[in-house]
XYZ file of C-alpha atoms in Angstrom:
341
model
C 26.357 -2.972 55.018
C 26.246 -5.021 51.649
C 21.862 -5.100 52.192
C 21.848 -1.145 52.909
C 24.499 -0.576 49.868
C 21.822 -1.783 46.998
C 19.106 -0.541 48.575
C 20.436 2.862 48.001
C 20.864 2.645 44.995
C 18.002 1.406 44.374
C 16.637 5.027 45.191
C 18.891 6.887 43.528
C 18.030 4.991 40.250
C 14.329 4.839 40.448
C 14.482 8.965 40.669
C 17.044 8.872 37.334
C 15.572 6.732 34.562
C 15.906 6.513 31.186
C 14.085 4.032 29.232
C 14.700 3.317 25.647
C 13.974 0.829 22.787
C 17.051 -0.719 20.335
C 18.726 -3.277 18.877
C 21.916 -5.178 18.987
C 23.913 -3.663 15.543
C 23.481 -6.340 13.132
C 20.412 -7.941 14.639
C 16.985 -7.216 14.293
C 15.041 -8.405 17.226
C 13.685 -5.072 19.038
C 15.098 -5.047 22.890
C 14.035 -2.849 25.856
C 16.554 -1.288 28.477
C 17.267 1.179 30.939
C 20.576 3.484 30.770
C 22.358 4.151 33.517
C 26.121 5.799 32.841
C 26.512 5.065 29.383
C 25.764 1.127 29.740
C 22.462 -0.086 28.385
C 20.760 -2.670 31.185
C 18.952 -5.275 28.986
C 15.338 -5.380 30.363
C 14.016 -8.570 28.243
C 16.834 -10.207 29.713
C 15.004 -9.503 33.437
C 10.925 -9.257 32.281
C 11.074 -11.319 29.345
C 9.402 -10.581 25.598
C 7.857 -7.158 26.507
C 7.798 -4.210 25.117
C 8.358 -0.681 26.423
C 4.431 -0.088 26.702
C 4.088 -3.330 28.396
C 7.163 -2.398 30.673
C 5.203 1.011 31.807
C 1.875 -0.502 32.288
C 3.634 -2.798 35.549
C 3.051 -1.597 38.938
C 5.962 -0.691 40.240
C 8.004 -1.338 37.220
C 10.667 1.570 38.573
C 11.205 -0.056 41.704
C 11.777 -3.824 39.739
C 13.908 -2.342 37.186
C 16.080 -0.787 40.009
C 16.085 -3.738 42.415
C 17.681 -5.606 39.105
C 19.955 -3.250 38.029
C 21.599 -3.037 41.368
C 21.385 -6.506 41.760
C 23.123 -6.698 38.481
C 21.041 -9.108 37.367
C 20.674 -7.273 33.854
C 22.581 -8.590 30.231
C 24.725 -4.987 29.638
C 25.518 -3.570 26.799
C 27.949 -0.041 26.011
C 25.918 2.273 24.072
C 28.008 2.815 21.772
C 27.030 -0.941 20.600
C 23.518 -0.663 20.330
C 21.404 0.976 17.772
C 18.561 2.898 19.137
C 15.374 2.874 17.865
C 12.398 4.977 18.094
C 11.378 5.313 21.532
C 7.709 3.539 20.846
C 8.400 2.608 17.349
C 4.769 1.673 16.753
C 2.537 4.060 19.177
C -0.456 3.204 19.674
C -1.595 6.608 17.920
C -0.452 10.377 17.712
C -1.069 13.774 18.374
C 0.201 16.713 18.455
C -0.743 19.949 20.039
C -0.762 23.598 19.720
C 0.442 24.465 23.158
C 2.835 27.441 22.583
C 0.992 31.278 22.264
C 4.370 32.966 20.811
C 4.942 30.584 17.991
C 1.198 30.387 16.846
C 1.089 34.731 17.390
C 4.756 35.126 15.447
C 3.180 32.730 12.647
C -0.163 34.689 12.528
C 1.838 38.138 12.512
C 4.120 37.190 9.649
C 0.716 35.780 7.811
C -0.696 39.187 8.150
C -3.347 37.794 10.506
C -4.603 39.008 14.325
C -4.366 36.306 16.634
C -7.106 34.079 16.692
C -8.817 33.938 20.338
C -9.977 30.445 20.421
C -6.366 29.921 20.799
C -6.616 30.987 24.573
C -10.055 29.244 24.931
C -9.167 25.592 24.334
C -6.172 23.326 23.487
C -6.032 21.791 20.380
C -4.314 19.264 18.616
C -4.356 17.038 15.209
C -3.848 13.520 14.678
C -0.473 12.819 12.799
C 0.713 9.210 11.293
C 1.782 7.290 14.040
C 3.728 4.659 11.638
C 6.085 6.959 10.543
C 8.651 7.191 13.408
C 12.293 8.040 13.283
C 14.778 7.454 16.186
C 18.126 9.319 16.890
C 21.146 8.774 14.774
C 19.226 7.352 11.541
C 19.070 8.695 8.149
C 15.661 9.887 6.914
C 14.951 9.531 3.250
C 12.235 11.608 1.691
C 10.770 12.061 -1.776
C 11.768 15.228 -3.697
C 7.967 16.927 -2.898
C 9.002 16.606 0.639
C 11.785 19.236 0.000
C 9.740 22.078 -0.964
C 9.912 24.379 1.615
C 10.998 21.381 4.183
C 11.142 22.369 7.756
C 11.704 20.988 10.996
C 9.581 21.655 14.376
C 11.396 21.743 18.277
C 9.165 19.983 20.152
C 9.012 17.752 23.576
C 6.389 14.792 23.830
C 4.721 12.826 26.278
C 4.183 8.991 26.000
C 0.821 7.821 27.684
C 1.813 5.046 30.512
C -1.865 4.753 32.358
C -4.439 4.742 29.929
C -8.310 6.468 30.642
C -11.309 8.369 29.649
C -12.324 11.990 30.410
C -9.360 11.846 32.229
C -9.205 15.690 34.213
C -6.766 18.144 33.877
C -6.007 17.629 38.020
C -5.375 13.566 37.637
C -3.672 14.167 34.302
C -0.237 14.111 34.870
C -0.466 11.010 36.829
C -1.347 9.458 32.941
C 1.633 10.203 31.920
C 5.007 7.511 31.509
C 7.241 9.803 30.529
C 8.846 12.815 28.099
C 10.979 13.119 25.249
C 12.414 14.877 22.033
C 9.947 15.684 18.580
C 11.390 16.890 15.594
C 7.986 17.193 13.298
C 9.085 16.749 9.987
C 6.929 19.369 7.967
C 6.669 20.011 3.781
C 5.784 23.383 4.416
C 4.644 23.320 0.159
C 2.009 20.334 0.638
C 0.972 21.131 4.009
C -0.139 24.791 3.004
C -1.822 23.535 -0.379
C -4.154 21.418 1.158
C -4.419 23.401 4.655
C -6.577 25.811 2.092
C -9.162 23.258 1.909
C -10.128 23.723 5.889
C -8.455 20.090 6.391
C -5.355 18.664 7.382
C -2.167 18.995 8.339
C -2.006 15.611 6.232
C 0.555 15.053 3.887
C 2.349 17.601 4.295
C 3.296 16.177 7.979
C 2.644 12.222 7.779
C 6.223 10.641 6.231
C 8.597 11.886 9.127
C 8.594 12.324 13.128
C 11.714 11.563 15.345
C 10.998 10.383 18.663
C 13.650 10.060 21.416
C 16.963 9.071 22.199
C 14.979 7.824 25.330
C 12.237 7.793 27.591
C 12.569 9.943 30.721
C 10.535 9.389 33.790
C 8.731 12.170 34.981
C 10.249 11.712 38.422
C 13.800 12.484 37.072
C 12.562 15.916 35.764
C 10.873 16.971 39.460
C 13.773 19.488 40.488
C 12.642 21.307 36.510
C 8.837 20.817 37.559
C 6.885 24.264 37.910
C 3.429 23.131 39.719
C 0.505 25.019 38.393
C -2.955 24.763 38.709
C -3.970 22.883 35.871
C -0.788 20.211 35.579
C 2.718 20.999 35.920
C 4.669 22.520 32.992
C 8.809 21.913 32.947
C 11.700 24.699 33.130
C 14.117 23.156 30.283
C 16.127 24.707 27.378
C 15.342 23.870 24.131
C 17.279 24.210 21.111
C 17.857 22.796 17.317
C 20.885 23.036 15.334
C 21.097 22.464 11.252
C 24.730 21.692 10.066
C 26.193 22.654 13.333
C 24.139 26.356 13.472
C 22.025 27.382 16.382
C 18.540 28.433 14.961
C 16.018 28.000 17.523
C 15.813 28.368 21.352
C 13.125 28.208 23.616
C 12.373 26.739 26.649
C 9.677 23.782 27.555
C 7.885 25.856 30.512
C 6.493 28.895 28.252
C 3.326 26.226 27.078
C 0.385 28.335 27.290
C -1.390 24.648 28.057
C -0.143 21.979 30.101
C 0.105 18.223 28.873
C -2.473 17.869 31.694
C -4.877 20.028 30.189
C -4.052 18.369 26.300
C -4.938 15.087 28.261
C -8.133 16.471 29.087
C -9.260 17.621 25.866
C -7.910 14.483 24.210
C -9.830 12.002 26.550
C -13.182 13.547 26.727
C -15.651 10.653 25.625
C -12.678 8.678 24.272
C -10.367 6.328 25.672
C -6.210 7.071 25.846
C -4.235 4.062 25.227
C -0.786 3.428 27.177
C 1.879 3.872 24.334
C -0.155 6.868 23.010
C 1.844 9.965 21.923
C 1.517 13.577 22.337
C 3.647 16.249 21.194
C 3.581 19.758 22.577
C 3.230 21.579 19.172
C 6.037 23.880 18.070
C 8.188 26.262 21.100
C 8.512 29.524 20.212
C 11.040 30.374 17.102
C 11.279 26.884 16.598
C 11.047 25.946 12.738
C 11.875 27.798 9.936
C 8.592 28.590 8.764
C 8.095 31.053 11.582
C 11.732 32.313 11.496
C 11.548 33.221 7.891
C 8.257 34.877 8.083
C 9.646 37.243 10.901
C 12.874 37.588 8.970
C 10.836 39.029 5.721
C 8.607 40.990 7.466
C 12.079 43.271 8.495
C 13.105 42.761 5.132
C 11.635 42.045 1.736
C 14.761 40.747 0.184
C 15.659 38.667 3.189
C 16.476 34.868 0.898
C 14.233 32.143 2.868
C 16.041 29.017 4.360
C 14.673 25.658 4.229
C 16.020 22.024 5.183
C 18.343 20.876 2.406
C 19.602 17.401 1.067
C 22.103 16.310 2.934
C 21.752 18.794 6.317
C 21.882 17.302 9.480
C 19.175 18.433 12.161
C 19.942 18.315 15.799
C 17.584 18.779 18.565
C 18.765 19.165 22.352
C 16.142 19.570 25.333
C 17.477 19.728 28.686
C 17.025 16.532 30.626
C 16.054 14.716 27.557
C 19.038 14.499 25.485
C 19.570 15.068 21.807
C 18.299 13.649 18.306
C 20.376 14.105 15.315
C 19.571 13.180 11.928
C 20.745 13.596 8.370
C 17.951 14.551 5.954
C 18.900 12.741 2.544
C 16.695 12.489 -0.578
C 15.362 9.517 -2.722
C 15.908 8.662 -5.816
C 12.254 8.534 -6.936
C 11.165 10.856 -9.711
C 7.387 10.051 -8.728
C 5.605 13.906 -7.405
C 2.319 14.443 -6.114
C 2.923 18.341 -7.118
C 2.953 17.337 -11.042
C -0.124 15.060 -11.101
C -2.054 17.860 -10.146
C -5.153 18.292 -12.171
């Protein structure tokens, strides 16, 4: 009986895994762990100095980190006395996609434009700064240019865990280590200025993107797995709050692409790294550049809402948690809008 006990739950928690990166409050050093009912199992403690990429890169590593756990071999920690950090704070690079046809139509509509075709012809996706991540809970401070016409995008990402080239749309899920929450920080004012040269987003979108609370393994998210022919695609709500107010809602399985298919486009002739990051591009209704552009176009005088000092964004996603962060401003007086020539 006590050799069939751990073995079962062993199953049970290689099917329910969350993995996450954090820190000890009032220490630096950068820990790995898995979370299993609100106590955080210390994964240095049973691999040594890794990291989370190095964690998903070991065969097996689900099965090891279980066997531990219910071993209770693992240094524990309550979550309440950890600080979580970014869930790859330094990715290896990141993009994100386009993957949602209602958001990219509303946007077009409100713009006065037809839907562009290509669209529906090929995934796409941009390169953002991958040294700019944010994790759940923290503060993000941004410089007064930031905060005209400052939005947030609901989005889900994947993190890369087996790394390849021309990697096809049929193998492509097998690439990936894992999902979790995006809020794309976007200055809506700086992004649009320089999206009129043909290039970017740049700076409008580099200086903010939270990522988190945690890493979920694609096996806990099977039951919400809709099989398809080109990669699976995920039935999960999706919603963001601002000061406590419900403004968008969508749900993860209305991607006109699949991740798998983004994989493919992203790895032909190039290699994808494990710790790579790819975000799914904005759901439907959800930032507040394509809400206020539908609200206008029923009304003139409707007054546009952006992200203010001092709001607090939260971001829930079935299966994957939430991210909540306060949005506060810098002191800094220095604006790329006035040194304009």
């Amino acid at each position: 009986m006590n050799y069939i006990i751990p073995k079962i739950k062993m199953i049970i928690l290689h099917y329910y895994m969350k993995l996450l990166t954090y820190k000890i409050k009032n220490l630096d050093t950068q820990q790995i762990g898995v979370l299993q009912n609100q106590l955080v199992y210390n994964l240095n403690n049973c691999f040594g100095n890794i990291s989370l990429v190095d964690l998903i890169q070991l065969e097996d590593y689900q099965d090891h980190v279980a066997n531990f756990i219910s071993n209770n071999d693992c240094l524990k920690h309550d979550i309440e006395d950890i600080t979580v950090l970014p869930v790859i704070p330094k990715p290896t690079s990141f993009r994100d996609a386009y993957a949602f046809r209602q958001h990219v139509a509303t946007s077009r509509q409100n713009r006065g434009s037809e839907m562009i075709p290509e669209f529906d012809e090929f995934p796409v996706f941009y390169f953002s700064n991958h040294n700019a991540m944010f994790a759940d809970g923290q503060n993000i401070e941004l410089m007064p240019d930031h905060f005209h016409r400052l939005d947030y995008e609901l989005e889900f990402a994947i993190v890369i865990g087996k790394g390849g080239k021309n990697i096809l749309s049929k193998d492509a899920d097998n690439h990936i280590a894992g999902f979790c929450i995006l809020n794309d920080l976007s200055a809506r004012r700086l992004q649009m200025e320089e999206m009129k040269l043909n290039l970017g987003p740049a700076k409008g979108k580099d200086f903010a993107n939270v990522i988190g609370p945690y890493l979920v393994t694609p096996n806990e998210l099977e039951s919400k797995s809709i099989d398809t022919p080109f990669g699976k695609k995920y039935d999960l709500q999706m919603s963001c709050y601002v000061n406590g107010e419900l403004l968008s809602k969508g749900n993860a399985k209305d991607m006109n692409w699949t991740f798998a298919e983004i994989i493919e486009r992203a790895s032909y002739g190039v290699e994808l790294f494990p710790g790579d990051i790819i975000g799914s591009g904005t759901v439907g209704t959800g930032c507040l550049l394509e809400l206020n552009g539908t609200e206008k176009r029923k009304n003139p005088d409707y007054i546009e809402r952006w992200i203010q000092e001092n709001d607090e964004i939260e971001m829930q996603i079935e299966g994957l948690g939430k991210i909540t962060n306060k949005i506060i401003k810098s002191d800094s007086n220095h604006s790329l809008l006035k040194l304009k020539k």
